[in-house]
XYZ file of C-alpha atoms in Angstrom:
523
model
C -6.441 11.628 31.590
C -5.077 15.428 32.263
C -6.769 18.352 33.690
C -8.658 20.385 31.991
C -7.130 23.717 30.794
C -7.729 27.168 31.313
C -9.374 27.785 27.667
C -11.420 24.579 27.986
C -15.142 25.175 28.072
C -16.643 24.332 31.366
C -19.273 22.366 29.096
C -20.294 21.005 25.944
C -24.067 21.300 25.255
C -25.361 19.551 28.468
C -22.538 17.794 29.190
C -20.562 18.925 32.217
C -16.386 18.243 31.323
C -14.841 16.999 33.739
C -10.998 16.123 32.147
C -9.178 15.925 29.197
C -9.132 12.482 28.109
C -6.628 13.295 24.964
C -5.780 15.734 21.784
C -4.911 16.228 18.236
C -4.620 17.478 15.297
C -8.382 17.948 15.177
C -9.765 18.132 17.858
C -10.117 17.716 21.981
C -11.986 14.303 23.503
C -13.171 14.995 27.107
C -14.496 13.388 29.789
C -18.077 14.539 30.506
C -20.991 13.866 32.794
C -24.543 13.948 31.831
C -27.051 15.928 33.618
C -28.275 12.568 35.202
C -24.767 11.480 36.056
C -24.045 9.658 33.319
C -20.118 9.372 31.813
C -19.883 10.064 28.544
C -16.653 10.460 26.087
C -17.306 14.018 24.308
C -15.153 14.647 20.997
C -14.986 18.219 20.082
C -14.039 19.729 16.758
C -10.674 22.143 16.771
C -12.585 25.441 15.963
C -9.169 26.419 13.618
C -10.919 23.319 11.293
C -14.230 23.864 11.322
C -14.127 25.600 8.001
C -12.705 22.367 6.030
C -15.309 20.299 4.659
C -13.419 17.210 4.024
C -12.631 17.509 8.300
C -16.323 18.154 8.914
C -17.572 15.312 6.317
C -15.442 12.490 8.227
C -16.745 13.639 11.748
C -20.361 13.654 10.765
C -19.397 10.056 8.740
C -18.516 9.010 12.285
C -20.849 10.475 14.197
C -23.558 8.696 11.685
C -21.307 5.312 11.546
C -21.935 4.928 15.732
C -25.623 5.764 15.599
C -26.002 3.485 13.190
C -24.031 0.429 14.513
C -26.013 -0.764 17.807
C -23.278 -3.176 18.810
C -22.362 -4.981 22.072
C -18.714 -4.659 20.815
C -18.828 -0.954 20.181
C -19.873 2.083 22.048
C -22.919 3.498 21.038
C -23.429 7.027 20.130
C -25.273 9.034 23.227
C -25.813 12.877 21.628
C -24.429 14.924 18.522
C -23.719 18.998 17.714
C -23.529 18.869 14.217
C -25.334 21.572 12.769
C -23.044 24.582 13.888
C -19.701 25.295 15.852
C -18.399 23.942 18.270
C -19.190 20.140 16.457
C -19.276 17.248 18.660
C -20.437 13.968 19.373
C -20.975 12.333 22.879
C -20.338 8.040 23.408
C -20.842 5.815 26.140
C -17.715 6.249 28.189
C -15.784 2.942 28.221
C -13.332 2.883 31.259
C -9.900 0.313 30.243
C -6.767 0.877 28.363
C -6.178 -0.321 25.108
C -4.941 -3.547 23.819
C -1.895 -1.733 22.654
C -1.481 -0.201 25.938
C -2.147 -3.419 27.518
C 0.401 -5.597 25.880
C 3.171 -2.241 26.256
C 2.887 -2.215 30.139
C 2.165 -6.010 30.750
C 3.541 -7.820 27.791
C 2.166 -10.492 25.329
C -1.150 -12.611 25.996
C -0.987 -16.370 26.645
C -2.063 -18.398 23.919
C -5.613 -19.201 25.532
C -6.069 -15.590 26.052
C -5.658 -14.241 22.290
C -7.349 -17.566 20.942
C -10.451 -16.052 23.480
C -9.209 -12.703 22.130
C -9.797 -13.806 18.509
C -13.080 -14.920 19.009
C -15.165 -11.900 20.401
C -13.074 -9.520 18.300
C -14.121 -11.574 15.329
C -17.626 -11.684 17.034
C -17.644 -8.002 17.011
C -16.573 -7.923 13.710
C -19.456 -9.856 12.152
C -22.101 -7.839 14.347
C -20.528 -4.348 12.487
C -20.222 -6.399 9.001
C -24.153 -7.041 9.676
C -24.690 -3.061 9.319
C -22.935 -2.797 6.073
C -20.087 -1.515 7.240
C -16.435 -1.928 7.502
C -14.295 -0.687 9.912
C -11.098 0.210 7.976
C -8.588 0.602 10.895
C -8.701 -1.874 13.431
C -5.703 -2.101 15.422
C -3.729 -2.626 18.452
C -4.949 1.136 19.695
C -8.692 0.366 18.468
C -9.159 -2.049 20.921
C -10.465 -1.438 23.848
C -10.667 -3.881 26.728
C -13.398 -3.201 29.247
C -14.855 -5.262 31.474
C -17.416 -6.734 29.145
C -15.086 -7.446 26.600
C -13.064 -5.916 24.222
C -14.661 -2.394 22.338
C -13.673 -1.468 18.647
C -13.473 2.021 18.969
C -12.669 4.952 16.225
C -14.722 4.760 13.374
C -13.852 8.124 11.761
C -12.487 6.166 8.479
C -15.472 3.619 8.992
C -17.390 3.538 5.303
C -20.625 1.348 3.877
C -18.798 -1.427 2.011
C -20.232 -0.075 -1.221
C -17.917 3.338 -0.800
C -14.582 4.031 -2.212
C -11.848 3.095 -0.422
C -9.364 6.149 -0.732
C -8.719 8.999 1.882
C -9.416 12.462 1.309
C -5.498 12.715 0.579
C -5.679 10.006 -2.039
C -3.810 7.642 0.946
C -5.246 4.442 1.265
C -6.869 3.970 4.847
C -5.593 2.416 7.754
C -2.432 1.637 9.654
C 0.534 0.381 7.664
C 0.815 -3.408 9.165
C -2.411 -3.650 9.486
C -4.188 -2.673 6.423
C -4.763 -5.688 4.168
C -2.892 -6.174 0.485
C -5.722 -5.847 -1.613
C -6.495 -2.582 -0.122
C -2.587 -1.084 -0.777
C -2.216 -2.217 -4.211
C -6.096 -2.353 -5.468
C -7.973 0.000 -3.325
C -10.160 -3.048 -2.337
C -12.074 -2.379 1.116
C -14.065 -4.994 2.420
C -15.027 -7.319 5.338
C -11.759 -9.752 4.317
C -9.731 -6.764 5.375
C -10.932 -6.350 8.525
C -10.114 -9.615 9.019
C -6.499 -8.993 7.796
C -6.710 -6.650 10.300
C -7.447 -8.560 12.915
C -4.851 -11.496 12.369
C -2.471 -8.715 12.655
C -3.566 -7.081 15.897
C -3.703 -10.414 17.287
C -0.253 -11.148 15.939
C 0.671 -8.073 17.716
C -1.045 -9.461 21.530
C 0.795 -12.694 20.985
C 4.250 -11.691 20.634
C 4.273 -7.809 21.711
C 6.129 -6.818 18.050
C 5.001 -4.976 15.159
C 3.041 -7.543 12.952
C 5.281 -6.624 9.937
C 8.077 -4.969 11.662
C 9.217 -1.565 11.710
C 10.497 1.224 9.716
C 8.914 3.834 7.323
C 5.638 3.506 6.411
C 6.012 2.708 2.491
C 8.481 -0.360 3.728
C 6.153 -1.799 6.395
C 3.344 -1.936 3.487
C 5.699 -3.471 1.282
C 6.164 -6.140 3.483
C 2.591 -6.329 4.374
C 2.701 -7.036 0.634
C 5.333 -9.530 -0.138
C 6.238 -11.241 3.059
C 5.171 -13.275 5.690
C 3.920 -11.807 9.226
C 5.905 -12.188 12.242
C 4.572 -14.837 14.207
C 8.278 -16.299 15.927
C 7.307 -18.211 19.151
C 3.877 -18.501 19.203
C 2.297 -21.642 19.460
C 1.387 -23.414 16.249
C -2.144 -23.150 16.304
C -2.475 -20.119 16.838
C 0.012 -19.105 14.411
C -1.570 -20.913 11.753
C -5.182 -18.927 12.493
C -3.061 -15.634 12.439
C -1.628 -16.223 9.035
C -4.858 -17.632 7.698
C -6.320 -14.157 8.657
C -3.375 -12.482 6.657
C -3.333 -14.395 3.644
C -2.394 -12.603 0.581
C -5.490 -13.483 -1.177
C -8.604 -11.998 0.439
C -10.763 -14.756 -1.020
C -8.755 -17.338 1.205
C -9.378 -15.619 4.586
C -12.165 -17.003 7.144
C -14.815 -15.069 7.786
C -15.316 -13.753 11.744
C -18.309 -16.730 11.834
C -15.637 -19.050 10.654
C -12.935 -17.826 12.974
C -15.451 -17.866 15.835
C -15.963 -21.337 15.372
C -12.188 -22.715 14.788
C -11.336 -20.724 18.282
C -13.999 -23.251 19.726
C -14.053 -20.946 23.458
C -15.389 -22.420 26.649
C -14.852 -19.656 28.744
C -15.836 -15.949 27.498
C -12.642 -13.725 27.608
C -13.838 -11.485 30.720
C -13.814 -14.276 32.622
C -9.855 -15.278 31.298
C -7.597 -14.902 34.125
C -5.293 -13.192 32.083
C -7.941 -10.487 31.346
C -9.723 -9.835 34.025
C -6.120 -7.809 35.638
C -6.017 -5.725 32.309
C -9.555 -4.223 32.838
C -8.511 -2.765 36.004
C -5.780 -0.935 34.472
C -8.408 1.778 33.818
C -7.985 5.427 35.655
C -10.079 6.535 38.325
C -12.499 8.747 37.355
C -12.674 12.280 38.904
C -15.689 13.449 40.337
C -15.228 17.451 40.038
C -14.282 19.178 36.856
C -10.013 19.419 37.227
C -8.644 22.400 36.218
C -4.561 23.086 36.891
C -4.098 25.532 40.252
C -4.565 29.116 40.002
C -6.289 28.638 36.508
C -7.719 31.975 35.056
C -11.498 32.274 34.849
C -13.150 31.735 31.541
C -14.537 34.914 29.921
C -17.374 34.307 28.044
C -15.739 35.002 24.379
C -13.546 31.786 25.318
C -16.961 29.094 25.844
C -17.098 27.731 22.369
C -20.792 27.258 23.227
C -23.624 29.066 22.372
C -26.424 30.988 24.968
C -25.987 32.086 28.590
C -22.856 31.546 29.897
C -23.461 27.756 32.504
C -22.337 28.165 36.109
C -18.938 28.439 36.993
C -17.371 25.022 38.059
C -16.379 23.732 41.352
C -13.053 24.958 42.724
C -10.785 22.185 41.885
C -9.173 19.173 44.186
C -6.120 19.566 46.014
C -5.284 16.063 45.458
C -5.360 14.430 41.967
C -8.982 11.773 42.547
C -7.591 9.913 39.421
C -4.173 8.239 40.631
C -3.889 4.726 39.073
C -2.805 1.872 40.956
C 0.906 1.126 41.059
C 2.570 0.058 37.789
C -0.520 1.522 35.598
C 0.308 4.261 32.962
C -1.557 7.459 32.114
C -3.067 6.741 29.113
C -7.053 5.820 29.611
C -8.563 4.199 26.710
C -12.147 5.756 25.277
C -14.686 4.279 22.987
C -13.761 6.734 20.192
C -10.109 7.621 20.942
C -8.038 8.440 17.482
C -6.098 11.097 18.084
C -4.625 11.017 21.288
C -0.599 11.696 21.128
C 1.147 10.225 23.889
C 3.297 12.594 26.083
C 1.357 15.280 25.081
C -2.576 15.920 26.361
C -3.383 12.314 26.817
C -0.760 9.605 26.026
C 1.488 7.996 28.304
C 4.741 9.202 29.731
C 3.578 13.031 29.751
C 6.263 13.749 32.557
C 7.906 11.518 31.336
C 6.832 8.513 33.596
C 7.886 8.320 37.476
C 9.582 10.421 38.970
C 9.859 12.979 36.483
C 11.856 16.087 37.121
C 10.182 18.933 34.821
C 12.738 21.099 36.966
C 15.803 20.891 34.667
C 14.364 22.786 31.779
C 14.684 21.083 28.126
C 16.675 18.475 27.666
C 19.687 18.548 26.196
C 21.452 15.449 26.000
C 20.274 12.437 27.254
C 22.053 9.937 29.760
C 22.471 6.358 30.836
C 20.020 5.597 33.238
C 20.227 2.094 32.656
C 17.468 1.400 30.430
C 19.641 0.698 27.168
C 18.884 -3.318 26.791
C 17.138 -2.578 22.921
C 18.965 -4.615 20.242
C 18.083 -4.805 16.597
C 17.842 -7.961 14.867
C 18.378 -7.663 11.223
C 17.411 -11.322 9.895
C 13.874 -10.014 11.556
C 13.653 -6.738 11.161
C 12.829 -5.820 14.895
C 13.992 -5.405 18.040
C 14.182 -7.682 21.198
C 12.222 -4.975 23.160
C 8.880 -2.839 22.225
C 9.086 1.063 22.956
C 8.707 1.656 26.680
C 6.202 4.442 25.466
C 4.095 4.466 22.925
C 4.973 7.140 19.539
C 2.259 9.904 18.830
C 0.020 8.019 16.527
C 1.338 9.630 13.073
C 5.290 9.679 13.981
C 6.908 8.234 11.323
C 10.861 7.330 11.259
C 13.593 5.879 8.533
C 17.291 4.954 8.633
C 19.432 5.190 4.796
C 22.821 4.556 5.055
C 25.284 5.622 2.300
C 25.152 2.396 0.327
C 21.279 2.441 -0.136
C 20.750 6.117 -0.548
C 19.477 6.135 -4.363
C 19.875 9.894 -4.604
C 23.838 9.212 -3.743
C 24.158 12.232 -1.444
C 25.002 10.413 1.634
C 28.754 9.554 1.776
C 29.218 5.382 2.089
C 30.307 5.269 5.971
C 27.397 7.369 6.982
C 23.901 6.900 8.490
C 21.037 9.248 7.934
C 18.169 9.133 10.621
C 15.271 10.587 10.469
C 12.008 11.211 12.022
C 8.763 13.595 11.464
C 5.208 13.681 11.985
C 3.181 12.726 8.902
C 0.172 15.724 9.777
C 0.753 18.905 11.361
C -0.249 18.852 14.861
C -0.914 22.030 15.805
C -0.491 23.915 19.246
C 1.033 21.224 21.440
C 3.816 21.484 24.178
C 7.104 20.566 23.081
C 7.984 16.865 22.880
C 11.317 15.978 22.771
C 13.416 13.544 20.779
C 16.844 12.610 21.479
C 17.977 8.948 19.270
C 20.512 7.005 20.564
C 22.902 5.110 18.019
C 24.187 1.718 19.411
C 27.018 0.037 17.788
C 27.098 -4.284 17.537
C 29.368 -4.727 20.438
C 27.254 -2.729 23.022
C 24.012 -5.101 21.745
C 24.829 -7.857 24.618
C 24.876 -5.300 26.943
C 22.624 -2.385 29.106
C 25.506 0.082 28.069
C 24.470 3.202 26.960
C 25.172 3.964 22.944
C 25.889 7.460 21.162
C 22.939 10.009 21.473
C 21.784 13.104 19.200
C 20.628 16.229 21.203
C 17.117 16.348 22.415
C 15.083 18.138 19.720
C 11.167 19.419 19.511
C 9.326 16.699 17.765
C 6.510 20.126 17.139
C 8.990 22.870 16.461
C 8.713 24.543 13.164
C 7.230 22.590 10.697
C 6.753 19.215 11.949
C 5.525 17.464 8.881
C 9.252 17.989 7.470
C 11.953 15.361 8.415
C 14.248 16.016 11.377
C 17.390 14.080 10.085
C 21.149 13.474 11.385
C 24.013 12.133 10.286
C 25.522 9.287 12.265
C 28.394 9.673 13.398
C 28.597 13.516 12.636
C 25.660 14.326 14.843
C 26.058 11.760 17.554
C 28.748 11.529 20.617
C 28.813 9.674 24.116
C 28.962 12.171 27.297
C 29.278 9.910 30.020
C 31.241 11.167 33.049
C 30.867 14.466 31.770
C 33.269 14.479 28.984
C 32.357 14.652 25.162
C 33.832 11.327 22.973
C 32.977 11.656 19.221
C 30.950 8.135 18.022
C 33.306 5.752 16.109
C 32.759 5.611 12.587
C 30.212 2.646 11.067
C 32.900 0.870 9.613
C 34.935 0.228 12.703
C 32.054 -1.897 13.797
C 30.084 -3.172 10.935
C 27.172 -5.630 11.815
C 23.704 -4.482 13.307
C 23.459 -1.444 14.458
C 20.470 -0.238 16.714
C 18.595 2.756 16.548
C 16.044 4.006 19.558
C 13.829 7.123 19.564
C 13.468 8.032 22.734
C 11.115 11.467 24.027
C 13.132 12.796 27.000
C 11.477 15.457 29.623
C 14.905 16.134 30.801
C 18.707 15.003 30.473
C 17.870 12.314 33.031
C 14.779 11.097 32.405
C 13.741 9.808 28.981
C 11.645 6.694 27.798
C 12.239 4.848 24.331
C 8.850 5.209 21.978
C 10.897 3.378 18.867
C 13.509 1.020 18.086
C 14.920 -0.100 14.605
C 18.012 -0.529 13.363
C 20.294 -0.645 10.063
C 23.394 -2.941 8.670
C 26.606 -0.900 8.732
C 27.939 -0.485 5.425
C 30.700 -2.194 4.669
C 33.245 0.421 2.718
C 33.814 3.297 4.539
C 34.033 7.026 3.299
């Protein structure tokens, strides 16, 4: 949760904002208050794409998805703007973090807990299904865990079963390692993949690793595909209700009544001991409208809302009322969250976590500050530790060395890495990448590998790939001298590739890690 900015409205139709709960590509979510003191989560159109009808046509499909779905399991919609600019729509406000947040900061779920888990998602599931509807993109960051139990949140993809199944863009919806076989290779949506979906967010709270490993997007959906989901030390039982979730053939999946009934519960999950911690991870909600110190006052061309100009808003806190307890990060989960980019308006690790030091200006190259302990595993296709912050949602990343490069251009000895954002995300402060290369023989150990300098994720056009050549691009700088990175072949094996978004040379936090098999021939 941020502040709210100087070109933020001071309200939404009678909603009084009171932060900036996150931003995208298309558009702002804040957190309002009604006139009668009720919280609500207000999404907001970007006015730059109000004049594209396919942008329009999804937001009204979502605002008409929540009215129509009167769910325990989902937040139901409160008030709508949707007959001229600025569109909106206005939730319940739904105060927890999100299961993906959850397992990030506190690490996989007992076995009890996702079987629990499992249950009242799949309970959820069946009480949408009821409505004719599908969800289309439940995930890890869909799931919201409040105190009543666990929300599915962003239906902005959400269709009636009966619709077609394809994007605007011709893409096939969802998340690659999540989206279900039938709907990648047939452009079959129905309730079955929901349930795929589910097995693999599950899959996700039970071991803390991508369901189907990482990588670009086209191989993660090819394994999705072909192969088998990651389920490496969980307990049997509950491995064998994940991959019955995610078999191949949608006909062979359970349905949520089924899975409700082969998690046989005793206990409902808010009560799980394991749960009840997560729900307080929630921030603290202010009680003012926040706006950053010595923030201009609004003229009235800049209130994308229509009529008299409102009152002017309290003079804002000295002190920041929404602190989280110790350990907690800054990203606050909503009932209708999609677009939220971590670092940047909303996600975690804007300052990049404690004790950031904005001071230093942009970072240049990273260093050690002994949080190097990633190592890829190649058999597996993943790495022995998650991201210690989470990606923006649509940051996609790929490794091709010279010996699988089909168009031959990259020499046999090299590594090309690369990294983009799928959509253009438009006017958002810089958010630097620096990768770090590390070689087999630094895998056993916290030692700091070869790093790339720190580039902006947003500068120029983002939706083309950022890529470097290992070991052209790369170098180690410890001590304060410069040593070139040894060439792949004097150390072939696993090598391990991190993403990391740095806020200065010293402080950095990894949002990826993959990795790539050294060719074997040198240049």
């Amino acid at each position: 949760m941020d502040a709210l900015r100087a070109q933020d409205p001071p309200r939404i139709g009678d909603y009084v904002l009171l932060a900036r709960i996150g931003a995208g590509g298309m558009g702002v979510v804040y957190l309002g208050r009604s006139p009668g003191g009720r919280l609500v989560a207000v999404k907001v159109v970007r006015e730059e794409i109000t004049g594209h009808p396919e942008a329009l046509a999804r937001f009204r499909r979502e605002a008409e998805t929540v009215r129509a779905v009167r769910s325990a399991y989902t937040a139901n919609l409160i008030d709508a703007g949707l007959d001229a600019a600025p569109y909106w729509i206005a939730t319940e406000y739904v105060a927890g973090p999100t299961l993906a947040r959850a397992v990030r900061e506190r690490g996989p779920f007992p076995g009890v807990t996702c079987r629990r888990l499992v249950a009242a998602m799949a309970e959820g599931l069946a009480s949408v299904h009821a409505y004719g509807v599908t969800h289309r993109d439940l995930k890890p960051q869909n799931v919201l865990l409040g105190s009543q139990g666990p929300q599915l949140i962003d239906f902005g993809i959400a269709r009636g079963v009966e619709q077609t199944a394809l994007t605007q863009d011709g893409q096939a919806p969802g998340t690659p390692g999540f989206t279900a076989p039938e709907v990648l290779t047939r452009n079959e949506v129905g309730a079955a993949a929901d349930v795929f979906a589910l097995g693999a967010t599950v899959a996700y709270a039970a071991t803390g690793r991508a369901p189907f490993g990482g990588g670009d997007a086209a191989a993660v959906s090819y394994r999705a595909v072909h192969e088998e989901i990651d389920t490496d030390g969980v307990e049997p039982g509950l491995a064998a209700l994940i991959r019955a979730c995610v078999e191949k053939d949608p006909a062979r999946r359970p349905g949520p009544a089924e899975l409700v009934r082969w998690c046989a519960v005793d206990t409902a999950l808010v009560d799980d001991p394991a749960y009840q911690p997560l729900v307080a991870m929630a921030d603290v909600v202010p009680d003012t409208p926040q706006r950053p110190p010595n923030a201009p006052a609004l003229a009235i061309h800049d209130l994308p809302t229509q009529g008299p100009p409102p009152s002017p808003p309290p003079p804002p806190s000295r002190t920041n009322p929404w602190l989280v307890a110790a350990g907690v990060g800054a990203v606050v989960g909503i009932a209708v969250a999609v677009w939220l980019l971590p670092g940047n308006g909303g996600g975690d690790g804007g300052n990049g976590g404690e004790g950031g030091d904005k001071s230093e200006g942009p970072p240049g190259y990273i260093q050690d500050i002994g949080t190097s302990r990633h190592a890829w595993n190649g058999l597996r296709e993943s790495c022995n530790l998650p991201g210690e912050e989470q990606p923006p949602l649509q940051f996609q990343y790929a490794v091709t060395t010279g010996k699988n490069d089909p168009s031959g251009e990259i020499p046999l000895g090299k590594a090309e890495i690369g990294y983009r954002l799928k959509n253009e995300e438009p006017n958002l402060p810089p958010y630097y990448v620096s990768v770090e290369v590390k070689p087999p023989h630094l895998l056993d150990t916290d030692d700091f590998g070869y790093v790339s300098k720190a580039t902006d994720l947003y500068e120029g056009d983002e939706t083309r790939w950022k890529n470097l050549v290992y070991p052209d691009d790369f170098s180690d700088r410890a001590g304060g001298k410069v040593r070139p990175a040894p060439p792949l072949a004097d150390d072939p094996g696993e090598w391990t590739v991190v993403y990391h978004h740095a806020t200065s040379d010293k402080n950095h936090r990894s949002v990826v890690c993959h990795g790539f098999m050294a060719d074997t021939v040198s240049e």
